[in-house]
Amino acid sequence: MSDVRRASANPQQLEQLIADMGQDKELMIEPQAEHVACYAPPFYQSERNLAARVEALLAVPLDTDMARVKQWMARFIQTTGIPLSEQQQQAVEMAASQRLGILTGGPGTGKTFTTRTIVALWKAMGKSIVLASPTGRAAQRLSEVTGKEAKTIHRLLEFDPSKMRFKRDSDDPLPVDAVVVDEASMLDLFLAHSLRQAIPPTAQLLLVGDTDQLPSVGAGNVLGDLIASTQVPVLRLTQVFRQAQASQIVQNAYAINQGNYPQLEPISASPTTDWSSGLGAPEPEDGSIQGIQDIIRDLVPTLGYAPARDVQVLCPMTRGAVGTRNLNQVLQAVLNPPAPEKTEIGRGGLILRVGDRVIQKVNDYNREVFNGDLGTIVSVDLEEQEVTVLFDERPVTYDRADLNEITLAWAVTIHKSQGSEYPVVVMPMYMQHYLMLSRNLLYTGLTRAKKLAILVGPKKAIGLAVRQVKAQERYTLLSERLSGKVG
């Protein structure tokens, strides 16, 4: 469009503007019982097409010999020596018998082992299988737990930068029988639609994710909508296993989800500690920043962890004294200070130094690195003005003009941490973040910690996060389309 349409606050003028845009197909308008849904055309088409393709997948019958599946499970349990709970067995049966299924559940419920078992079953059934996840870190973790290569969805679908589209689609689908997508809560509308387009009608798709985590950064609430539609088979794991029950991180995650203030424990010098107390540092910057530095530089090593390798600071926001921008400057000086052997380069007020942890800020299809990928700077060539970053053992080189694609990642936002796990998580929670504080934000950040979680901030801020159930409102009709309430 070349013109910019404006409307005053007058409701009648606004209604007329919407009607005019609908007439010109600049908006897709769908009247509902109590409101009118207005879509930008790409969102409308993607949602309708995704719903149609999900329905098509569900409509194809799957002939499975369930007696043989149950026999295989019995042998698998005997061979591994690891029993499957009744829920886990039901999940395996669902994956064996359904074209599309969802496996969900909180921490400690065995999603990982169940996924590994399903992959083993499909392999025993002679199926060709691919594993994928929205982020590189999540894909790497999926590979580790299943023993089978996993890719990011972008790599799986083979994005073509020259055409700005995926090579794999309905005309050239993936040559597979089964697909597993982990961390499916991160799937936005467009990525989910592209993925479904590339899955052949005879294949199976298993989505694995935790619906209590933050929704996708992009548009839509795909995993939640699929579940809410009641049209897609869902297995929700609720039994927390004994080993996980002993984890204070898991205990507190469930307490937070139920609206209860976490049980904060004093920080001890035991390397087995898996929870730590919030430190009531003053607001916002005098004690808090110093407290975070002291924790990482002085306390963490006494607990048996290497600060520069094991610690990830997770923040609700980028702005503010204890937001990622400021903390990255502070933590760079603590965790990767200047040294003669560490070459560094400056750009736009940011110093990038050999040894720095960095994060990719945008999708770069030519370099095949994507928004949220974490890496480490391994070399800086001042003569060529180039920086080389190691992403999951793969070196990627940036020239000076493209250095704005990366930034320091000693501290990242909780949103950016989804799909990743870290040995130690330090989370500043302050009232200056009040706009972002919510229960699922705190829950998501906490469950990124594998061994040790440390909340830093006043009880007032932590309590506010626990009380605020303000999962970002997503205006979608995917659930209604699947359940037949909307065409």
Short mmCIF file of C-alpha atoms in Angstrom, two decimals:
data_model
loop_
_atom_site.label_atom_id
_atom_site.label_comp_id
_atom_site.label_asym_id
_atom_site.label_seq_id
_atom_site.Cartn_x
_atom_site.Cartn_y
_atom_site.Cartn_z
CA MET A 1 0.00 0.00 0.00
CA SER A 2 1.18 3.48 -0.74
CA ASP A 3 -1.31 5.31 1.46
CA VAL A 4 -1.58 5.33 5.23
CA ARG A 5 -5.09 5.09 6.57
CA ARG A 6 -5.95 6.98 9.72
CA ALA A 7 -8.94 7.05 12.00
CA SER A 8 -9.77 9.13 15.04
CA ALA A 9 -11.00 7.60 18.26
CA ASN A 10 -14.57 7.91 16.97
CA PRO A 11 -16.00 4.35 17.00
CA GLN A 12 -18.11 4.95 13.90
CA GLN A 13 -15.10 6.14 11.92
CA LEU A 14 -13.11 3.16 13.14
CA GLU A 15 -15.87 0.77 12.09
CA GLN A 16 -16.00 2.42 8.67
CA LEU A 17 -12.22 2.14 8.30
CA ILE A 18 -12.36 -1.58 9.13
CA ALA A 19 -15.23 -2.05 6.66
CA ASP A 20 -13.29 -0.22 3.94
CA MET A 21 -10.17 -2.28 4.54
CA GLY A 22 -12.26 -5.42 4.47
CA GLN A 23 -13.78 -4.36 1.17
CA ASP A 24 -10.30 -3.81 -0.28
CA LYS A 25 -9.10 -7.18 1.17
CA GLU A 26 -6.51 -5.40 3.29
CA LEU A 27 -8.20 -7.04 6.27
CA MET A 28 -9.95 -10.39 6.39
CA ILE A 29 -13.06 -9.94 8.54
CA GLU A 30 -14.86 -12.81 10.23
CA PRO A 31 -17.93 -11.93 12.36
CA GLN A 32 -18.27 -13.94 15.56
CA ALA A 33 -21.08 -14.24 18.08
CA GLU A 34 -19.69 -11.59 20.44
CA HIS A 35 -17.03 -9.85 18.38
CA VAL A 36 -15.52 -9.42 14.95
CA ALA A 37 -12.20 -11.08 14.12
CA CYS A 38 -9.93 -9.04 11.84
CA TYR A 39 -6.86 -10.64 10.25
CA ALA A 40 -4.05 -9.45 8.07
CA PRO A 41 -4.41 -11.68 4.99
CA PRO A 42 -1.25 -13.80 5.58
CA PHE A 43 -2.38 -14.67 9.13
CA TYR A 44 -5.88 -15.53 7.95
CA GLN A 45 -4.71 -17.78 5.15
CA SER A 46 -2.11 -19.52 7.32
CA GLU A 47 -4.60 -20.23 10.10
CA ARG A 48 -7.27 -21.57 7.73
CA ASN A 49 -4.77 -23.67 5.78
CA LEU A 50 -3.18 -25.05 8.95
CA ALA A 51 -6.61 -26.07 10.27
CA ALA A 52 -7.47 -27.75 6.96
CA ARG A 53 -4.18 -29.64 6.85
CA VAL A 54 -4.50 -30.78 10.47
CA GLU A 55 -8.01 -32.06 9.70
CA ALA A 56 -6.70 -33.84 6.62
CA LEU A 57 -3.99 -35.59 8.63
CA LEU A 58 -6.49 -36.65 11.29
CA ALA A 59 -8.83 -38.02 8.62
CA VAL A 60 -6.35 -40.58 7.25
CA PRO A 61 -6.82 -43.89 9.10
CA LEU A 62 -3.78 -45.70 10.47
CA ASP A 63 -3.79 -49.48 10.66
CA THR A 64 -1.70 -50.58 13.64
CA ASP A 65 -1.37 -54.00 15.24
CA MET A 66 -1.69 -52.86 18.87
CA ALA A 67 -1.06 -56.37 20.21
CA ARG A 68 2.43 -56.27 18.63
CA VAL A 69 2.98 -52.77 20.02
CA LYS A 70 2.21 -53.97 23.55
CA GLN A 71 4.51 -56.97 23.09
CA TRP A 72 7.27 -54.63 21.92
CA MET A 73 6.76 -52.43 24.99
CA ALA A 74 7.07 -55.42 27.30
CA ARG A 75 10.37 -56.41 25.65
CA PHE A 76 11.60 -52.79 25.74
CA ILE A 77 10.92 -52.54 29.47
CA GLN A 78 12.67 -55.86 30.08
CA THR A 79 15.69 -54.87 27.96
CA THR A 80 16.16 -51.38 29.39
CA GLY A 81 15.23 -52.28 32.95
CA ILE A 82 13.24 -49.05 33.12
CA PRO A 83 9.51 -49.43 33.71
CA LEU A 84 7.00 -47.27 31.84
CA SER A 85 4.17 -45.78 33.86
CA GLU A 86 0.61 -46.40 32.74
CA GLN A 87 0.49 -42.87 31.28
CA GLN A 88 3.74 -43.40 29.41
CA GLN A 89 2.45 -46.65 27.93
CA GLN A 90 -0.70 -44.85 26.82
CA ALA A 91 1.50 -42.21 25.16
CA VAL A 92 3.42 -44.89 23.26
CA GLU A 93 0.15 -46.49 22.16
CA MET A 94 -1.14 -43.09 21.02
CA ALA A 95 2.01 -42.49 18.96
CA ALA A 96 1.67 -45.94 17.40
CA SER A 97 -1.97 -45.56 16.44
CA GLN A 98 -2.51 -41.88 15.56
CA ARG A 99 -1.42 -39.74 12.61
CA LEU A 100 -1.17 -36.70 14.87
CA GLY A 101 -0.65 -36.72 18.62
CA ILE A 102 0.44 -34.36 21.37
CA LEU A 103 2.57 -35.37 24.35
CA THR A 104 2.56 -32.77 27.10
CA GLY A 105 3.41 -32.48 30.78
CA GLY A 106 5.51 -30.59 33.27
CA PRO A 107 9.08 -31.21 34.47
CA GLY A 108 9.85 -34.60 35.95
CA THR A 109 6.94 -36.39 34.28
CA GLY A 110 9.08 -38.36 31.86
CA LYS A 111 8.40 -36.57 28.55
CA THR A 112 11.99 -37.10 27.47
CA PHE A 113 12.11 -40.83 28.17
CA THR A 114 8.66 -41.30 26.66
CA THR A 115 9.78 -39.52 23.49
CA ARG A 116 12.87 -41.70 23.33
CA THR A 117 10.70 -44.81 23.71
CA ILE A 118 8.36 -43.68 20.92
CA VAL A 119 11.31 -43.09 18.60
CA ALA A 120 12.62 -46.57 19.44
CA LEU A 121 9.21 -48.07 18.68
CA TRP A 122 8.90 -46.29 15.36
CA LYS A 123 12.40 -47.43 14.46
CA ALA A 124 11.48 -51.02 15.32
CA MET A 125 8.41 -50.65 13.09
CA GLY A 126 10.74 -49.80 10.20
CA LYS A 127 9.65 -46.18 9.90
CA SER A 128 11.94 -43.45 8.60
CA ILE A 129 11.99 -40.79 11.32
CA VAL A 130 13.11 -37.17 11.59
CA LEU A 131 13.42 -35.16 14.79
CA ALA A 132 13.18 -31.39 14.97
CA SER A 133 12.80 -28.45 17.30
CA PRO A 134 12.34 -24.70 16.82
CA THR A 135 15.82 -23.86 18.23
CA GLY A 136 19.30 -25.20 17.79
CA ARG A 137 19.85 -25.78 21.51
CA ALA A 138 16.59 -27.73 21.81
CA ALA A 139 17.47 -29.78 18.73
CA GLN A 140 20.86 -30.61 20.21
CA ARG A 141 19.23 -31.73 23.47
CA LEU A 142 16.73 -33.87 21.53
CA SER A 143 19.64 -35.52 19.72
CA GLU A 144 21.36 -36.28 23.01
CA VAL A 145 18.33 -37.93 24.63
CA THR A 146 17.24 -39.96 21.60
CA GLY A 147 20.64 -40.85 20.14
CA LYS A 148 19.34 -39.73 16.74
CA GLU A 149 20.17 -36.56 14.83
CA ALA A 150 17.71 -33.71 15.34
CA LYS A 151 17.54 -30.51 13.33
CA THR A 152 16.00 -27.11 13.69
CA ILE A 153 12.71 -26.89 11.79
CA HIS A 154 14.29 -24.32 9.45
CA ARG A 155 17.07 -26.74 8.53
CA LEU A 156 14.67 -29.65 8.26
CA LEU A 157 12.47 -27.74 5.80
CA GLU A 158 15.54 -26.47 3.88
CA PHE A 159 14.97 -22.75 3.67
CA ASP A 160 16.05 -21.27 0.34
CA PRO A 161 17.38 -17.70 0.91
CA SER A 162 17.30 -16.92 -2.80
CA LYS A 163 13.53 -17.49 -2.94
CA MET A 164 12.81 -16.66 0.73
CA ARG A 165 10.79 -19.83 1.17
CA PHE A 166 11.19 -23.42 2.32
CA LYS A 167 12.12 -26.01 -0.29
CA ARG A 168 10.08 -28.65 1.48
CA ASP A 169 6.33 -28.14 1.07
CA SER A 170 3.24 -29.98 -0.17
CA ASP A 171 4.78 -30.26 -3.65
CA ASP A 172 8.10 -31.59 -2.32
CA PRO A 173 7.33 -33.11 1.10
CA LEU A 174 9.79 -34.66 3.50
CA PRO A 175 10.59 -38.28 2.55
CA VAL A 176 9.65 -39.62 5.99
CA ASP A 177 7.13 -41.79 7.81
CA ALA A 178 7.22 -40.04 11.18
CA VAL A 179 8.17 -36.64 12.60
CA VAL A 180 8.83 -35.63 16.22
CA VAL A 181 8.83 -31.93 17.12
CA ASP A 182 10.06 -31.11 20.63
CA GLU A 183 9.44 -27.80 22.45
CA ALA A 184 6.27 -27.45 20.41
CA SER A 185 4.98 -24.61 22.62
CA MET A 186 7.46 -22.43 20.67
CA LEU A 187 5.78 -23.13 17.31
CA ASP A 188 4.22 -19.98 15.90
CA LEU A 189 1.45 -19.97 13.30
CA PHE A 190 3.64 -19.57 10.22
CA LEU A 191 6.27 -22.12 11.22
CA ALA A 192 3.59 -24.66 12.18
CA HIS A 193 1.85 -24.13 8.84
CA SER A 194 5.12 -24.56 6.90
CA LEU A 195 5.92 -27.71 8.87
CA ARG A 196 2.51 -29.26 8.29
CA GLN A 197 2.73 -28.47 4.55
CA ALA A 198 5.96 -30.49 4.34
CA ILE A 199 4.62 -33.59 6.09
CA PRO A 200 3.25 -36.20 3.68
CA PRO A 201 -0.37 -37.28 4.23
CA THR A 202 0.74 -40.83 5.04
CA ALA A 203 3.20 -39.75 7.76
CA GLN A 204 2.77 -39.35 11.52
CA LEU A 205 3.48 -36.25 13.59
CA LEU A 206 4.14 -36.12 17.32
CA LEU A 207 4.27 -32.73 19.04
CA VAL A 208 5.99 -32.64 22.43
CA GLY A 209 5.83 -29.63 24.72
CA ASP A 210 4.89 -28.04 28.03
CA THR A 211 1.81 -25.85 27.71
CA ASP A 212 2.61 -24.02 30.95
CA GLN A 213 5.66 -22.39 29.39
CA LEU A 214 5.58 -19.07 27.58
CA PRO A 215 3.79 -19.08 24.22
CA SER A 216 5.66 -18.63 20.95
CA VAL A 217 7.36 -15.32 20.29
CA GLY A 218 5.64 -15.17 16.90
CA ALA A 219 1.91 -15.03 16.24
CA GLY A 220 -0.46 -17.74 17.36
CA ASN A 221 -0.87 -20.21 20.20
CA VAL A 222 -0.63 -23.36 18.12
CA LEU A 223 0.01 -26.03 20.75
CA GLY A 224 -2.59 -24.61 23.14
CA ASP A 225 -5.15 -24.25 20.35
CA LEU A 226 -4.64 -27.81 19.11
CA ILE A 227 -5.23 -29.11 22.62
CA ALA A 228 -8.20 -26.82 23.27
CA SER A 229 -9.91 -27.99 20.07
CA THR A 230 -10.32 -31.52 21.58
CA GLN A 231 -9.91 -32.87 18.03
CA VAL A 232 -6.26 -33.88 18.37
CA PRO A 233 -5.29 -36.88 20.53
CA VAL A 234 -3.46 -35.61 23.63
CA LEU A 235 -1.61 -37.49 26.35
CA ARG A 236 -0.84 -35.33 29.38
CA LEU A 237 1.77 -36.79 31.70
CA THR A 238 0.98 -35.84 35.30
CA GLN A 239 2.87 -38.36 37.39
CA VAL A 240 6.09 -36.84 38.74
CA PHE A 241 8.70 -39.56 39.14
CA ARG A 242 10.45 -40.19 42.43
CA GLN A 243 13.81 -38.82 41.35
CA ALA A 244 12.18 -35.61 40.10
CA GLN A 245 10.11 -35.34 43.28
CA ALA A 246 13.37 -34.93 45.20
CA SER A 247 14.31 -31.91 43.08
CA GLN A 248 13.44 -28.64 44.70
CA ILE A 249 13.47 -27.03 41.28
CA VAL A 250 10.68 -29.37 40.14
CA GLN A 251 8.79 -28.97 43.44
CA ASN A 252 8.91 -25.21 43.22
CA ALA A 253 7.97 -25.18 39.54
CA TYR A 254 4.74 -26.98 40.38
CA ALA A 255 4.16 -24.76 43.40
CA ILE A 256 4.49 -21.67 41.22
CA ASN A 257 2.11 -23.16 38.64
CA GLN A 258 -0.47 -23.65 41.40
CA GLY A 259 -0.11 -20.03 42.50
CA ASN A 260 1.97 -20.73 45.60
CA TYR A 261 5.03 -18.75 46.62
CA PRO A 262 8.17 -20.87 46.10
CA GLN A 263 9.88 -22.47 49.07
CA LEU A 264 13.14 -20.54 49.14
CA GLU A 265 16.10 -22.27 50.76
CA PRO A 266 19.27 -20.65 52.09
CA ILE A 267 22.20 -20.82 49.71
CA SER A 268 24.58 -23.48 50.94
CA ALA A 269 28.03 -24.56 49.85
CA SER A 270 26.75 -27.97 48.76
CA PRO A 271 27.23 -28.70 45.05
CA THR A 272 24.08 -30.87 45.14
CA THR A 273 21.83 -27.93 45.99
CA ASP A 274 19.18 -27.48 43.34
CA TRP A 275 17.43 -24.39 44.66
CA SER A 276 18.57 -21.19 46.31
CA SER A 277 16.93 -18.32 48.08
CA GLY A 278 16.11 -14.96 46.65
CA LEU A 279 18.49 -12.31 47.86
CA GLY A 280 16.62 -9.25 49.07
CA ALA A 281 18.96 -6.79 47.44
CA PRO A 282 17.90 -3.12 47.38
CA GLU A 283 16.07 -1.79 44.31
CA PRO A 284 17.00 -1.31 41.60
CA GLU A 285 20.72 -1.06 40.96
CA ASP A 286 22.89 -0.35 43.96
CA GLY A 287 22.77 -3.76 45.65
CA SER A 288 21.20 -5.88 42.95
CA ILE A 289 23.96 -5.68 40.36
CA GLN A 290 26.67 -6.12 42.95
CA GLY A 291 24.74 -9.04 44.41
CA ILE A 292 24.54 -10.77 41.03
CA GLN A 293 28.26 -10.24 40.47
CA ASP A 294 29.08 -11.66 43.89
CA ILE A 295 26.90 -14.72 43.32
CA ILE A 296 28.49 -15.53 39.98
CA ARG A 297 32.09 -14.63 40.78
CA ASP A 298 32.34 -15.78 44.41
CA LEU A 299 29.49 -18.13 45.34
CA VAL A 300 29.04 -20.28 42.23
CA PRO A 301 32.64 -21.63 42.23
CA THR A 302 32.23 -22.80 45.85
CA LEU A 303 29.25 -24.88 44.71
CA GLY A 304 31.37 -26.73 42.14
CA TYR A 305 30.41 -24.83 38.98
CA ALA A 306 32.49 -22.84 36.49
CA PRO A 307 30.88 -19.38 36.18
CA ALA A 308 31.80 -18.71 32.54
CA ARG A 309 30.75 -22.18 31.39
CA ASP A 310 27.82 -23.19 33.59
CA VAL A 311 25.93 -20.02 34.53
CA GLN A 312 23.19 -18.36 32.51
CA VAL A 313 21.51 -15.18 33.75
CA LEU A 314 17.86 -14.99 32.67
CA CYS A 315 16.01 -11.67 32.82
CA PRO A 316 12.38 -10.69 32.29
CA MET A 317 13.39 -7.69 30.15
CA THR A 318 16.22 -6.18 28.13
CA ARG A 319 15.85 -2.69 29.61
CA GLY A 320 16.68 -1.39 33.07
CA ALA A 321 19.58 -1.65 35.47
CA VAL A 322 19.05 -5.40 35.84
CA GLY A 323 17.94 -6.00 32.25
CA THR A 324 20.03 -7.92 29.75
CA ARG A 325 21.65 -4.92 28.08
CA ASN A 326 23.21 -3.51 31.22
CA LEU A 327 23.96 -6.87 32.83
CA ASN A 328 25.80 -8.10 29.76
CA GLN A 329 28.24 -5.21 30.06
CA VAL A 330 28.71 -5.93 33.77
CA LEU A 331 29.03 -9.69 33.37
CA GLN A 332 31.43 -9.46 30.44
CA ALA A 333 33.86 -7.70 32.75
CA VAL A 334 33.40 -10.42 35.38
CA LEU A 335 33.32 -13.55 33.21
CA ASN A 336 35.49 -12.59 30.24
CA PRO A 337 37.68 -9.62 31.16
CA PRO A 338 40.17 -8.10 28.72
CA ALA A 339 43.47 -9.91 28.30
CA PRO A 340 46.40 -9.60 25.87
CA GLU A 341 45.55 -12.95 24.24
CA LYS A 342 41.87 -12.04 23.78
CA THR A 343 41.40 -10.04 20.60
CA GLU A 344 38.37 -7.79 20.61
CA ILE A 345 36.45 -5.60 18.21
CA GLY A 346 34.00 -2.77 18.84
CA ARG A 347 30.84 -1.94 16.98
CA GLY A 348 28.00 0.40 17.93
CA GLY A 349 29.20 0.79 21.51
CA LEU A 350 29.49 -2.98 21.99
CA ILE A 351 32.77 -4.78 22.58
CA LEU A 352 32.97 -8.34 21.26
CA ARG A 353 35.88 -10.35 22.62
CA VAL A 354 37.28 -13.83 22.07
CA GLY A 355 35.60 -16.05 24.68
CA ASP A 356 32.37 -14.07 24.80
CA ARG A 357 29.06 -15.91 24.78
CA VAL A 358 26.80 -14.40 22.10
CA ILE A 359 23.28 -14.85 20.79
CA GLN A 360 21.94 -14.57 17.25
CA LYS A 361 19.25 -11.86 17.11
CA VAL A 362 17.73 -12.53 13.68
CA ASN A 363 17.24 -15.43 11.30
CA ASP A 364 20.22 -15.55 8.92
CA TYR A 365 19.33 -18.11 6.29
CA ASN A 366 22.59 -17.74 4.37
CA ARG A 367 24.69 -18.57 7.42
CA GLU A 368 22.06 -21.00 8.72
CA VAL A 369 21.94 -19.46 12.18
CA PHE A 370 18.64 -18.46 13.68
CA ASN A 371 17.12 -16.13 16.21
CA GLY A 372 18.01 -17.38 19.70
CA ASP A 373 21.01 -19.57 18.76
CA LEU A 374 23.80 -19.31 21.33
CA GLY A 375 27.48 -19.47 20.44
CA THR A 376 30.97 -18.52 21.59
CA ILE A 377 33.41 -16.17 19.86
CA VAL A 378 36.49 -18.20 18.97
CA SER A 379 38.44 -15.69 16.87
CA VAL A 380 38.53 -12.01 15.90
CA ASP A 381 40.46 -11.05 12.77
CA LEU A 382 41.16 -7.32 13.00
CA GLU A 383 42.81 -7.19 9.59
CA GLU A 384 39.82 -8.72 7.79
CA GLN A 385 37.37 -7.22 10.32
CA GLU A 386 35.77 -10.63 10.86
CA VAL A 387 34.43 -12.45 13.91
CA THR A 388 34.07 -16.24 14.02
CA VAL A 389 31.48 -17.76 16.36
CA LEU A 390 31.16 -21.44 17.22
CA PHE A 391 27.51 -22.56 17.19
CA ASP A 392 27.16 -26.19 18.33
CA GLU A 393 30.64 -27.07 17.03
CA ARG A 394 29.98 -25.27 13.72
CA PRO A 395 32.07 -22.15 13.01
CA VAL A 396 30.21 -19.20 11.50
CA THR A 397 32.05 -16.07 10.30
CA TYR A 398 30.60 -12.54 10.34
CA ASP A 399 32.07 -9.54 8.61
CA ARG A 400 31.93 -6.20 10.35
CA ALA A 401 28.76 -5.10 8.54
CA ASP A 402 26.83 -8.05 9.95
CA LEU A 403 28.00 -7.87 13.56
CA ASN A 404 24.68 -6.26 14.48
CA GLU A 405 23.16 -9.76 14.06
CA ILE A 406 24.81 -10.91 17.30
CA THR A 407 25.07 -9.53 20.80
CA LEU A 408 26.43 -10.59 24.18
CA ALA A 409 24.55 -13.43 25.88
CA TRP A 410 25.92 -13.67 29.40
CA ALA A 411 22.40 -12.51 30.21
CA VAL A 412 19.42 -13.26 27.94
CA THR A 413 15.69 -12.79 28.30
CA ILE A 414 13.60 -15.68 29.59
CA HIS A 415 11.75 -15.67 26.25
CA LYS A 416 15.04 -16.28 24.42
CA SER A 417 15.95 -19.13 26.79
CA GLN A 418 13.07 -21.37 25.77
CA GLY A 419 14.20 -24.73 24.48
CA SER A 420 17.51 -24.51 26.39
CA GLU A 421 18.79 -25.90 29.68
CA TYR A 422 21.70 -24.68 31.77
CA PRO A 423 23.47 -26.16 34.81
CA VAL A 424 22.99 -22.92 36.78
CA VAL A 425 20.33 -20.26 36.24
CA VAL A 426 20.42 -16.87 37.99
CA MET A 427 17.16 -14.94 37.67
CA PRO A 428 16.89 -11.28 38.71
CA MET A 429 13.25 -10.54 39.60
CA TYR A 430 12.62 -6.87 40.43
CA MET A 431 9.65 -4.56 40.54
CA GLN A 432 11.16 -2.53 37.71
CA HIS A 433 10.16 -5.56 35.59
CA TYR A 434 6.54 -5.45 36.79
CA LEU A 435 5.12 -5.11 33.28
CA MET A 436 6.59 -8.47 32.33
CA LEU A 437 6.32 -10.41 35.59
CA SER A 438 3.95 -13.37 35.31
CA ARG A 439 3.58 -16.91 36.53
CA ASN A 440 4.50 -18.62 33.27
CA LEU A 441 7.53 -16.34 32.87
CA LEU A 442 8.86 -17.36 36.29
CA TYR A 443 7.98 -21.01 35.65
CA THR A 444 9.71 -21.02 32.26
CA GLY A 445 12.88 -19.42 33.62
CA LEU A 446 13.06 -21.72 36.61
CA THR A 447 12.63 -24.89 34.56
CA ARG A 448 15.64 -23.93 32.40
CA ALA A 449 17.88 -24.86 35.37
CA LYS A 450 19.23 -28.40 35.50
CA LYS A 451 21.16 -28.27 38.79
CA LEU A 452 20.89 -24.92 40.52
CA ALA A 453 18.46 -22.01 40.38
CA ILE A 454 19.03 -18.72 42.17
CA LEU A 455 16.37 -16.02 42.37
CA VAL A 456 17.75 -12.56 43.04
CA GLY A 457 15.37 -9.85 44.13
CA PRO A 458 12.78 -8.83 46.72
CA LYS A 459 9.95 -11.14 47.75
CA LYS A 460 7.47 -8.52 46.55
CA ALA A 461 8.55 -8.97 42.92
CA ILE A 462 8.67 -12.77 43.12
CA GLY A 463 5.23 -12.78 44.74
CA LEU A 464 3.85 -10.52 42.01
CA ALA A 465 5.15 -12.90 39.34
CA VAL A 466 3.48 -15.84 41.09
CA ARG A 467 0.14 -14.04 41.37
CA GLN A 468 -0.04 -12.64 37.85
CA VAL A 469 -1.56 -15.14 35.46
CA LYS A 470 -1.33 -12.97 32.41
CA ALA A 471 -0.25 -15.29 29.70
CA GLN A 472 -0.14 -13.02 26.71
CA GLU A 473 -3.59 -12.87 25.15
CA ARG A 474 -3.59 -14.53 21.76
CA TYR A 475 -6.52 -13.76 19.50
CA THR A 476 -6.83 -16.85 17.32
CA LEU A 477 -9.59 -19.03 15.92
CA LEU A 478 -7.54 -22.15 15.20
CA SER A 479 -9.21 -24.12 17.97
CA GLU A 480 -12.66 -23.06 16.80
CA ARG A 481 -11.86 -23.93 13.19
CA LEU A 482 -10.76 -27.44 14.19
CA SER A 483 -13.79 -28.01 16.39
CA GLY A 484 -16.16 -26.86 13.63
CA LYS A 485 -17.38 -23.71 15.35
CA VAL A 486 -15.82 -21.53 12.64
CA GLY A 487 -15.40 -22.32 8.97
#
